mmCIF file with all atom_site columns, C-alpha atoms in Angstrom:
data_model
loop_
_atom_site.group_PDB
_atom_site.id
_atom_site.type_symbol
_atom_site.label_atom_id
_atom_site.label_alt_id
_atom_site.label_comp_id
_atom_site.label_asym_id
_atom_site.label_entity_id
_atom_site.label_seq_id
_atom_site.pdbx_PDB_ins_code
_atom_site.Cartn_x
_atom_site.Cartn_y
_atom_site.Cartn_z
_atom_site.occupancy
_atom_site.B_iso_or_equiv
_atom_site.pdbx_formal_charge
_atom_site.auth_seq_id
_atom_site.auth_comp_id
_atom_site.auth_asym_id
_atom_site.auth_atom_id
_atom_site.pdbx_PDB_model_num
ATOM 1   C CA . MET R 1 1   ? 91.313  56.434 -97.609  1.00 0.00 ? 1455 MET R CA 1
ATOM 2   C CA . THR R 1 2   ? 93.319  59.119 -95.801  1.00 0.00 ? 1456 THR R CA 1
ATOM 3   C CA . PRO R 1 3   ? 95.880  57.662 -93.370  1.00 0.00 ? 1457 PRO R CA 1
ATOM 4   C CA . LEU R 1 4   ? 95.690  58.770 -89.765  1.00 0.00 ? 1458 LEU R CA 1
ATOM 5   C CA . ALA R 1 5   ? 99.508  58.956 -89.485  1.00 0.00 ? 1459 ALA R CA 1
ATOM 6   C CA . LYS R 1 6   ? 101.714 61.159 -91.588  1.00 0.00 ? 1460 LYS R CA 1
ATOM 7   C CA . VAL R 1 7   ? 104.105 58.548 -92.990  1.00 0.00 ? 1461 VAL R CA 1
ATOM 8   C CA . PRO R 1 8   ? 106.375 59.315 -95.932  1.00 0.00 ? 1462 PRO R CA 1
ATOM 9   C CA . PRO R 1 9   ? 104.708 58.298 -99.244  1.00 0.00 ? 1463 PRO R CA 1
ATOM 10  C CA . ASN R 1 10  ? 107.471 55.795 -100.103 1.00 0.00 ? 1464 ASN R CA 1
ATOM 11  C CA . ALA R 1 11  ? 107.260 54.018 -96.711  1.00 0.00 ? 1465 ALA R CA 1
ATOM 12  C CA . ASN R 1 12  ? 106.629 50.317 -96.359  1.00 0.00 ? 1466 ASN R CA 1
ATOM 13  C CA . TRP R 1 13  ? 105.979 48.105 -93.335  1.00 0.00 ? 1467 TRP R CA 1
ATOM 14  C CA . GLU R 1 14  ? 109.623 47.211 -92.923  1.00 0.00 ? 1468 GLU R CA 1
ATOM 15  C CA . ASP R 1 15  ? 110.408 50.935 -92.388  1.00 0.00 ? 1469 ASP R CA 1
ATOM 16  C CA . ILE R 1 16  ? 108.211 51.113 -89.309  1.00 0.00 ? 1470 ILE R CA 1
ATOM 17  C CA . THR R 1 17  ? 109.462 50.524 -85.765  1.00 0.00 ? 1471 THR R CA 1
ATOM 18  C CA . LEU R 1 18  ? 107.191 50.452 -82.713  1.00 0.00 ? 1472 LEU R CA 1
ATOM 19  C CA . GLN R 1 19  ? 108.294 50.688 -79.117  1.00 0.00 ? 1473 GLN R CA 1
ATOM 20  C CA . PHE R 1 20  ? 105.700 50.166 -76.411  1.00 0.00 ? 1474 PHE R CA 1
ATOM 21  C CA . ILE R 1 21  ? 106.127 52.773 -73.693  1.00 0.00 ? 1475 ILE R CA 1
ATOM 22  C CA . ASP R 1 22  ? 103.392 51.351 -71.478  1.00 0.00 ? 1476 ASP R CA 1
ATOM 23  C CA . GLY R 1 23  ? 100.122 49.544 -71.956  1.00 0.00 ? 1477 GLY R CA 1
ATOM 24  C CA . HIS R 1 24  ? 98.540  52.404 -73.880  1.00 0.00 ? 1478 HIS R CA 1
ATOM 25  C CA . ASP R 1 25  ? 101.316 54.291 -75.720  1.00 0.00 ? 1479 ASP R CA 1
ATOM 26  C CA . VAL R 1 26  ? 103.921 53.608 -78.374  1.00 0.00 ? 1480 VAL R CA 1
ATOM 27  C CA . LYS R 1 27  ? 106.815 55.486 -79.959  1.00 0.00 ? 1481 LYS R CA 1
ATOM 28  C CA . ILE R 1 28  ? 106.740 55.160 -83.723  1.00 0.00 ? 1482 ILE R CA 1
ATOM 29  C CA . THR R 1 29  ? 109.610 55.615 -86.135  1.00 0.00 ? 1483 THR R CA 1
ATOM 30  C CA . CYS R 1 30  ? 109.150 55.530 -89.894  1.00 0.00 ? 1484 CYS R CA 1
ATOM 31  C CA . LEU R 1 31  ? 112.153 56.464 -91.997  1.00 0.00 ? 1485 LEU R CA 1
ATOM 32  C CA . ASP R 1 32  ? 113.085 59.967 -90.808  1.00 0.00 ? 1486 ASP R CA 1
ATOM 33  C CA . LYS R 1 33  ? 109.880 60.674 -88.865  1.00 0.00 ? 1487 LYS R CA 1
ATOM 34  C CA . LYS R 1 34  ? 109.227 59.973 -85.175  1.00 0.00 ? 1488 LYS R CA 1
ATOM 35  C CA . TRP R 1 35  ? 106.077 60.430 -83.140  1.00 0.00 ? 1489 TRP R CA 1
ATOM 36  C CA . ASP R 1 36  ? 104.117 59.103 -80.200  1.00 0.00 ? 1490 ASP R CA 1
ATOM 37  C CA . ALA R 1 37  ? 100.663 57.550 -80.432  1.00 0.00 ? 1491 ALA R CA 1
ATOM 38  C CA . ASP R 1 38  ? 98.238  55.716 -78.246  1.00 0.00 ? 1492 ASP R CA 1
ATOM 39  C CA . TYR R 1 39  ? 95.726  52.956 -78.921  1.00 0.00 ? 1493 TYR R CA 1
ATOM 40  C CA . LYS R 1 40  ? 92.887  55.472 -79.446  1.00 0.00 ? 1494 LYS R CA 1
ATOM 41  C CA . GLU R 1 41  ? 94.795  57.449 -82.100  1.00 0.00 ? 1495 GLU R CA 1
ATOM 42  C CA . MET R 1 42  ? 95.595  54.203 -83.869  1.00 0.00 ? 1496 MET R CA 1
ATOM 43  C CA . GLY R 1 43  ? 91.924  53.224 -83.950  1.00 0.00 ? 1497 GLY R CA 1
ATOM 44  C CA . MET R 1 44  ? 92.294  50.308 -81.545  1.00 0.00 ? 1498 MET R CA 1
ATOM 45  C CA . ASN R 1 45  ? 89.953  51.279 -78.755  1.00 0.00 ? 1499 ASN R CA 1
ATOM 46  C CA . ASP R 1 46  ? 86.864  49.532 -77.462  1.00 0.00 ? 1500 ASP R CA 1
ATOM 47  C CA . LYS R 1 47  ? 84.425  52.412 -77.542  1.00 0.00 ? 1501 LYS R CA 1
ATOM 48  C CA . ARG R 1 48  ? 81.980  50.675 -75.171  1.00 0.00 ? 1502 ARG R CA 1
ATOM 49  C CA . LYS R 1 49  ? 84.527  49.934 -72.443  1.00 0.00 ? 1503 LYS R CA 1
ATOM 50  C CA . HIS R 1 50  ? 86.860  52.907 -73.068  1.00 0.00 ? 1504 HIS R CA 1
ATOM 51  C CA . ARG R 1 51  ? 90.002  50.764 -73.138  1.00 0.00 ? 1505 ARG R CA 1
ATOM 52  C CA . PRO R 1 52  ? 92.278  49.075 -75.713  1.00 0.00 ? 1506 PRO R CA 1
ATOM 53  C CA . ASN R 1 53  ? 90.571  46.503 -77.911  1.00 0.00 ? 1507 ASN R CA 1
ATOM 54  C CA . SER R 1 54  ? 91.699  42.975 -78.811  1.00 0.00 ? 1508 SER R CA 1
ATOM 55  C CA . GLN R 1 55  ? 93.723  44.222 -81.797  1.00 0.00 ? 1509 GLN R CA 1
ATOM 56  C CA . TRP R 1 56  ? 95.845  46.424 -79.487  1.00 0.00 ? 1510 TRP R CA 1
ATOM 57  C CA . GLU R 1 57  ? 96.312  43.423 -77.208  1.00 0.00 ? 1511 GLU R CA 1
ATOM 58  C CA . LEU R 1 58  ? 97.388  41.348 -80.208  1.00 0.00 ? 1512 LEU R CA 1
ATOM 59  C CA . LEU R 1 59  ? 99.853  44.037 -81.246  1.00 0.00 ? 1513 LEU R CA 1
ATOM 60  C CA . LYS R 1 60  ? 101.324 43.945 -77.727  1.00 0.00 ? 1514 LYS R CA 1
ATOM 61  C CA . LYS R 1 61  ? 101.578 40.151 -77.884  1.00 0.00 ? 1515 LYS R CA 1
ATOM 62  C CA . LEU R 1 62  ? 103.400 40.395 -81.194  1.00 0.00 ? 1516 LEU R CA 1
ATOM 63  C CA . ALA R 1 63  ? 105.818 42.882 -79.617  1.00 0.00 ? 1517 ALA R CA 1
ATOM 64  C CA . GLU R 1 64  ? 106.425 40.498 -76.697  1.00 0.00 ? 1518 GLU R CA 1
ATOM 65  C CA . HIS R 1 65  ? 107.225 37.665 -79.133  1.00 0.00 ? 1519 HIS R CA 1
ATOM 66  C CA . ASN R 1 66  ? 109.462 39.557 -81.596  1.00 0.00 ? 1520 ASN R CA 1
ATOM 67  C CA . GLY R 1 67  ? 106.633 40.011 -84.101  1.00 0.00 ? 1521 GLY R CA 1
ATOM 68  C CA . THR R 1 68  ? 105.759 36.314 -84.443  1.00 0.00 ? 1522 THR R CA 1
ATOM 69  C CA . VAL R 1 69  ? 102.904 34.112 -83.286  1.00 0.00 ? 1523 VAL R CA 1
ATOM 70  C CA . ASP R 1 70  ? 102.599 30.469 -84.237  1.00 0.00 ? 1524 ASP R CA 1
ATOM 71  C CA . TRP R 1 71  ? 100.278 27.609 -83.290  1.00 0.00 ? 1525 TRP R CA 1
ATOM 72  C CA . SER R 1 72  ? 102.553 26.341 -80.532  1.00 0.00 ? 1526 SER R CA 1
ATOM 73  C CA . MET R 1 73  ? 101.821 29.448 -78.463  1.00 0.00 ? 1527 MET R CA 1
ATOM 74  C CA . HIS R 1 74  ? 98.934  29.287 -76.030  1.00 0.00 ? 1528 HIS R CA 1
ATOM 75  C CA . HIS R 1 75  ? 97.246  32.461 -77.342  1.00 0.00 ? 1529 HIS R CA 1
ATOM 76  C CA . ALA R 1 76  ? 97.211  31.279 -80.963  1.00 0.00 ? 1530 ALA R CA 1
ATOM 77  C CA . ASP R 1 77  ? 93.749  29.891 -81.591  1.00 0.00 ? 1531 ASP R CA 1
ATOM 78  C CA . TYR R 1 78  ? 91.193  29.932 -84.391  1.00 0.00 ? 1532 TYR R CA 1
ATOM 79  C CA . ALA R 1 79  ? 89.890  33.343 -83.336  1.00 0.00 ? 1533 ALA R CA 1
ATOM 80  C CA . PHE R 1 80  ? 93.432  34.643 -83.772  1.00 0.00 ? 1534 PHE R CA 1
ATOM 81  C CA . LYS R 1 81  ? 93.162  34.519 -87.554  1.00 0.00 ? 1535 LYS R CA 1
ATOM 82  C CA . LYS R 1 82  ? 90.178  36.869 -87.501  1.00 0.00 ? 1536 LYS R CA 1
ATOM 83  C CA . GLN R 1 83  ? 91.906  39.168 -84.971  1.00 0.00 ? 1537 GLN R CA 1
ATOM 84  C CA . LYS R 1 84  ? 94.950  39.288 -87.227  1.00 0.00 ? 1538 LYS R CA 1
ATOM 85  C CA . GLU R 1 85  ? 92.768  40.293 -90.206  1.00 0.00 ? 1539 GLU R CA 1
ATOM 86  C CA . ILE R 1 86  ? 91.156  43.093 -88.171  1.00 0.00 ? 1540 ILE R CA 1
ATOM 87  C CA . LEU R 1 87  ? 94.566  44.223 -86.878  1.00 0.00 ? 1541 LEU R CA 1
ATOM 88  C CA . SER R 1 88  ? 95.859  44.319 -90.481  1.00 0.00 ? 1542 SER R CA 1
ATOM 89  C CA . LYS R 1 89  ? 92.949  46.518 -91.471  1.00 0.00 ? 1543 LYS R CA 1
ATOM 90  C CA . ALA R 1 90  ? 93.508  48.879 -88.512  1.00 0.00 ? 1544 ALA R CA 1
ATOM 91  C CA . LEU R 1 91  ? 97.256  49.183 -89.271  1.00 0.00 ? 1545 LEU R CA 1
ATOM 92  C CA . ARG R 1 92  ? 96.582  49.844 -92.982  1.00 0.00 ? 1546 ARG R CA 1
ATOM 93  C CA . LEU R 1 93  ? 94.084  52.537 -92.054  1.00 0.00 ? 1547 LEU R CA 1
ATOM 94  C CA . TYR R 1 94  ? 96.415  54.189 -89.569  1.00 0.00 ? 1548 TYR R CA 1
ATOM 95  C CA . PHE R 1 95  ? 99.607  54.110 -91.650  1.00 0.00 ? 1549 PHE R CA 1
ATOM 96  C CA . GLY R 1 96  ? 98.039  54.318 -95.118  1.00 0.00 ? 1550 GLY R CA 1
ATOM 97  C CA . ILE R 1 97  ? 100.148 51.447 -96.475  1.00 0.00 ? 1551 ILE R CA 1
ATOM 98  C CA . LYS R 1 98  ? 98.127  49.249 -98.813  1.00 0.00 ? 1552 LYS R CA 1
ATOM 99  C CA . ASP R 1 99  ? 99.873  45.884 -98.669  1.00 0.00 ? 1553 ASP R CA 1
ATOM 100 C CA . ASP R 1 100 ? 99.462  43.388 -95.819  1.00 0.00 ? 1554 ASP R CA 1
ATOM 101 C CA . PRO R 1 101 ? 101.511 44.176 -92.697  1.00 0.00 ? 1555 PRO R CA 1
ATOM 102 C CA . PHE R 1 102 ? 102.025 40.433 -92.193  1.00 0.00 ? 1556 PHE R CA 1
ATOM 103 C CA . TYR R 1 103 ? 104.251 38.097 -94.156  1.00 0.00 ? 1557 TYR R CA 1
ATOM 104 C CA . ASN R 1 104 ? 102.595 35.245 -96.023  1.00 0.00 ? 1558 ASN R CA 1
ATOM 105 C CA . TYR R 1 105 ? 101.685 32.565 -93.462  1.00 0.00 ? 1559 TYR R CA 1
ATOM 106 C CA . ARG R 1 106 ? 102.576 29.667 -95.741  1.00 0.00 ? 1560 ARG R CA 1
ATOM 107 C CA . GLN R 1 107 ? 106.053 31.001 -96.367  1.00 0.00 ? 1561 GLN R CA 1
ATOM 108 C CA . LYS R 1 108 ? 106.888 31.695 -92.688  1.00 0.00 ? 1562 LYS R CA 1
ATOM 109 C CA . LYS R 1 109 ? 104.802 28.890 -91.088  1.00 0.00 ? 1563 LYS R CA 1
ATOM 110 C CA . SER R 1 110 ? 103.711 31.449 -88.517  1.00 0.00 ? 1564 SER R CA 1
ATOM 111 C CA . TYR R 1 111 ? 102.029 34.833 -88.325  1.00 0.00 ? 1565 TYR R CA 1
ATOM 112 C CA . GLN R 1 112 ? 104.896 37.304 -88.576  1.00 0.00 ? 1566 GLN R CA 1
ATOM 113 C CA . ILE R 1 113 ? 104.393 41.026 -88.820  1.00 0.00 ? 1567 ILE R CA 1
ATOM 114 C CA . LYS R 1 114 ? 106.648 43.162 -91.014  1.00 0.00 ? 1568 LYS R CA 1
ATOM 115 C CA . ILE R 1 115 ? 106.873 45.941 -88.429  1.00 0.00 ? 1569 ILE R CA 1
ATOM 116 C CA . THR R 1 116 ? 109.939 45.932 -86.158  1.00 0.00 ? 1570 THR R CA 1
ATOM 117 C CA . PHE R 1 117 ? 109.460 46.131 -82.400  1.00 0.00 ? 1571 PHE R CA 1
ATOM 118 C CA . THR R 1 118 ? 112.061 47.481 -80.023  1.00 0.00 ? 1572 THR R CA 1
ATOM 119 C CA . SER R 1 119 ? 112.026 47.111 -76.284  1.00 0.00 ? 1573 SER R CA 1
ATOM 120 C CA . LYS R 1 120 ? 111.960 50.037 -73.905  1.00 0.00 ? 1574 LYS R CA 1
ATOM 121 C CA . LYS R 1 121 ? 115.443 50.518 -72.559  1.00 0.00 ? 1575 LYS R CA 1
ATOM 122 C CA . GLU R 1 122 ? 115.850 51.983 -69.122  1.00 0.00 ? 1576 GLU R CA 1
ATOM 123 C CA . ASP R 1 123 ? 118.248 54.908 -68.811  1.00 0.00 ? 1577 ASP R CA 1
ATOM 124 C CA . THR R 1 124 ? 120.753 53.615 -66.282  1.00 0.00 ? 1578 THR R CA 1
ATOM 125 C CA . SER R 1 125 ? 123.064 56.613 -66.253  1.00 0.00 ? 1579 SER R CA 1
ATOM 126 C CA . PRO R 1 126 ? 123.918 57.685 -62.671  1.00 0.00 ? 1580 PRO R CA 1
ATOM 127 C CA . ASP R 1 127 ? 122.108 61.004 -63.018  1.00 0.00 ? 1581 ASP R CA 1
ATOM 128 C CA . ARG R 1 128 ? 118.931 59.306 -64.257  1.00 0.00 ? 1582 ARG R CA 1
ATOM 129 C CA . MET R 1 129 ? 119.022 56.602 -61.578  1.00 0.00 ? 1583 MET R CA 1
ATOM 130 C CA . ASP R 1 130 ? 119.066 59.230 -58.828  1.00 0.00 ? 1584 ASP R CA 1
ATOM 131 C CA . ASP R 1 131 ? 115.677 60.816 -59.322  1.00 0.00 ? 1585 ASP R CA 1
ATOM 132 C CA . LEU R 1 132 ? 115.415 61.537 -55.576  1.00 0.00 ? 1586 LEU R CA 1
ATOM 133 C CA . GLY R 1 133 ? 118.615 63.637 -55.473  1.00 0.00 ? 1587 GLY R CA 1
ATOM 134 C CA . ILE R 1 134 ? 120.300 61.300 -52.983  1.00 0.00 ? 1588 ILE R CA 1
ATOM 135 C CA . ASN R 1 135 ? 123.740 61.660 -54.605  1.00 0.00 ? 1589 ASN R CA 1
ATOM 136 C CA . GLU R 1 136 ? 123.495 65.452 -54.543  1.00 0.00 ? 1590 GLU R CA 1
ATOM 137 C CA . GLU R 1 137 ? 122.461 65.509 -50.885  1.00 0.00 ? 1591 GLU R CA 1
ATOM 138 C CA . TYR R 1 138 ? 125.192 63.019 -49.935  1.00 0.00 ? 1592 TYR R CA 1
ATOM 139 C CA . GLN R 1 139 ? 127.786 65.170 -51.691  1.00 0.00 ? 1593 GLN R CA 1
ATOM 140 C CA . LYS R 1 140 ? 126.672 68.235 -49.712  1.00 0.00 ? 1594 LYS R CA 1
ATOM 141 C CA . LEU R 1 141 ? 126.818 66.409 -46.398  1.00 0.00 ? 1595 LEU R CA 1
ATOM 142 C CA . THR R 1 142 ? 130.077 64.565 -46.985  1.00 0.00 ? 1596 THR R CA 1
ATOM 143 C CA . PRO R 1 143 ? 132.154 66.445 -49.603  1.00 0.00 ? 1597 PRO R CA 1
ATOM 144 C CA . SER R 1 144 ? 135.429 64.891 -48.563  1.00 0.00 ? 1598 SER R CA 1
ATOM 145 C CA . VAL R 1 145 ? 134.041 61.348 -48.875  1.00 0.00 ? 1599 VAL R CA 1
ATOM 146 C CA . TYR R 1 146 ? 131.860 61.646 -51.945  1.00 0.00 ? 1600 TYR R CA 1
ATOM 147 C CA . LYS R 1 147 ? 133.229 61.702 -55.472  1.00 0.00 ? 1601 LYS R CA 1
ATOM 148 C CA . LYS R 1 148 ? 131.021 61.837 -58.580  1.00 0.00 ? 1602 LYS R CA 1
ATOM 149 C CA . ASP R 1 149 ? 132.564 58.666 -59.988  1.00 0.00 ? 1603 ASP R CA 1
ATOM 150 C CA . ASN R 1 150 ? 132.258 56.963 -56.559  1.00 0.00 ? 1604 ASN R CA 1
ATOM 151 C CA . SER R 1 151 ? 135.906 55.912 -56.653  1.00 0.00 ? 1605 SER R CA 1
ATOM 152 C CA . PRO R 1 152 ? 137.903 55.940 -53.394  1.00 0.00 ? 1606 PRO R CA 1
ATOM 153 C CA . ASP R 1 153 ? 140.656 58.430 -52.695  1.00 0.00 ? 1607 ASP R CA 1
ATOM 154 C CA . PRO R 1 154 ? 144.174 57.141 -53.486  1.00 0.00 ? 1608 PRO R CA 1
#
């Protein structure tokens, strides 16, 4: 079985971090390697409908719930166990890591994945927040009033 991703040979599940960029793409970090992937590359596409399959949706749900799903959650049902098994198989195939990407259910009393999820952080720096160039235009029109740090004159 040749892995689809080029992870370092000594990598384990705890070394992997996923960050969902949007509904179809993730940023992946594993030890010193970083790359982007989408649901198709990771083998989680519904070939009939040309969209993400239920395993991708489950991966997103895990990300939304800090990697854990238990029976108190409304989306945990008996079909979940089978989806989790298929997701495990897809992740093993993609990353080439042999052991189970989930912790033992009996030990954790929930389904908890070993992969770490991070949330997408918005860049709130002033330059990033002004994609329309409003600050630049305002500075041209009113140079005596505008200051880059937006602080008033003494």
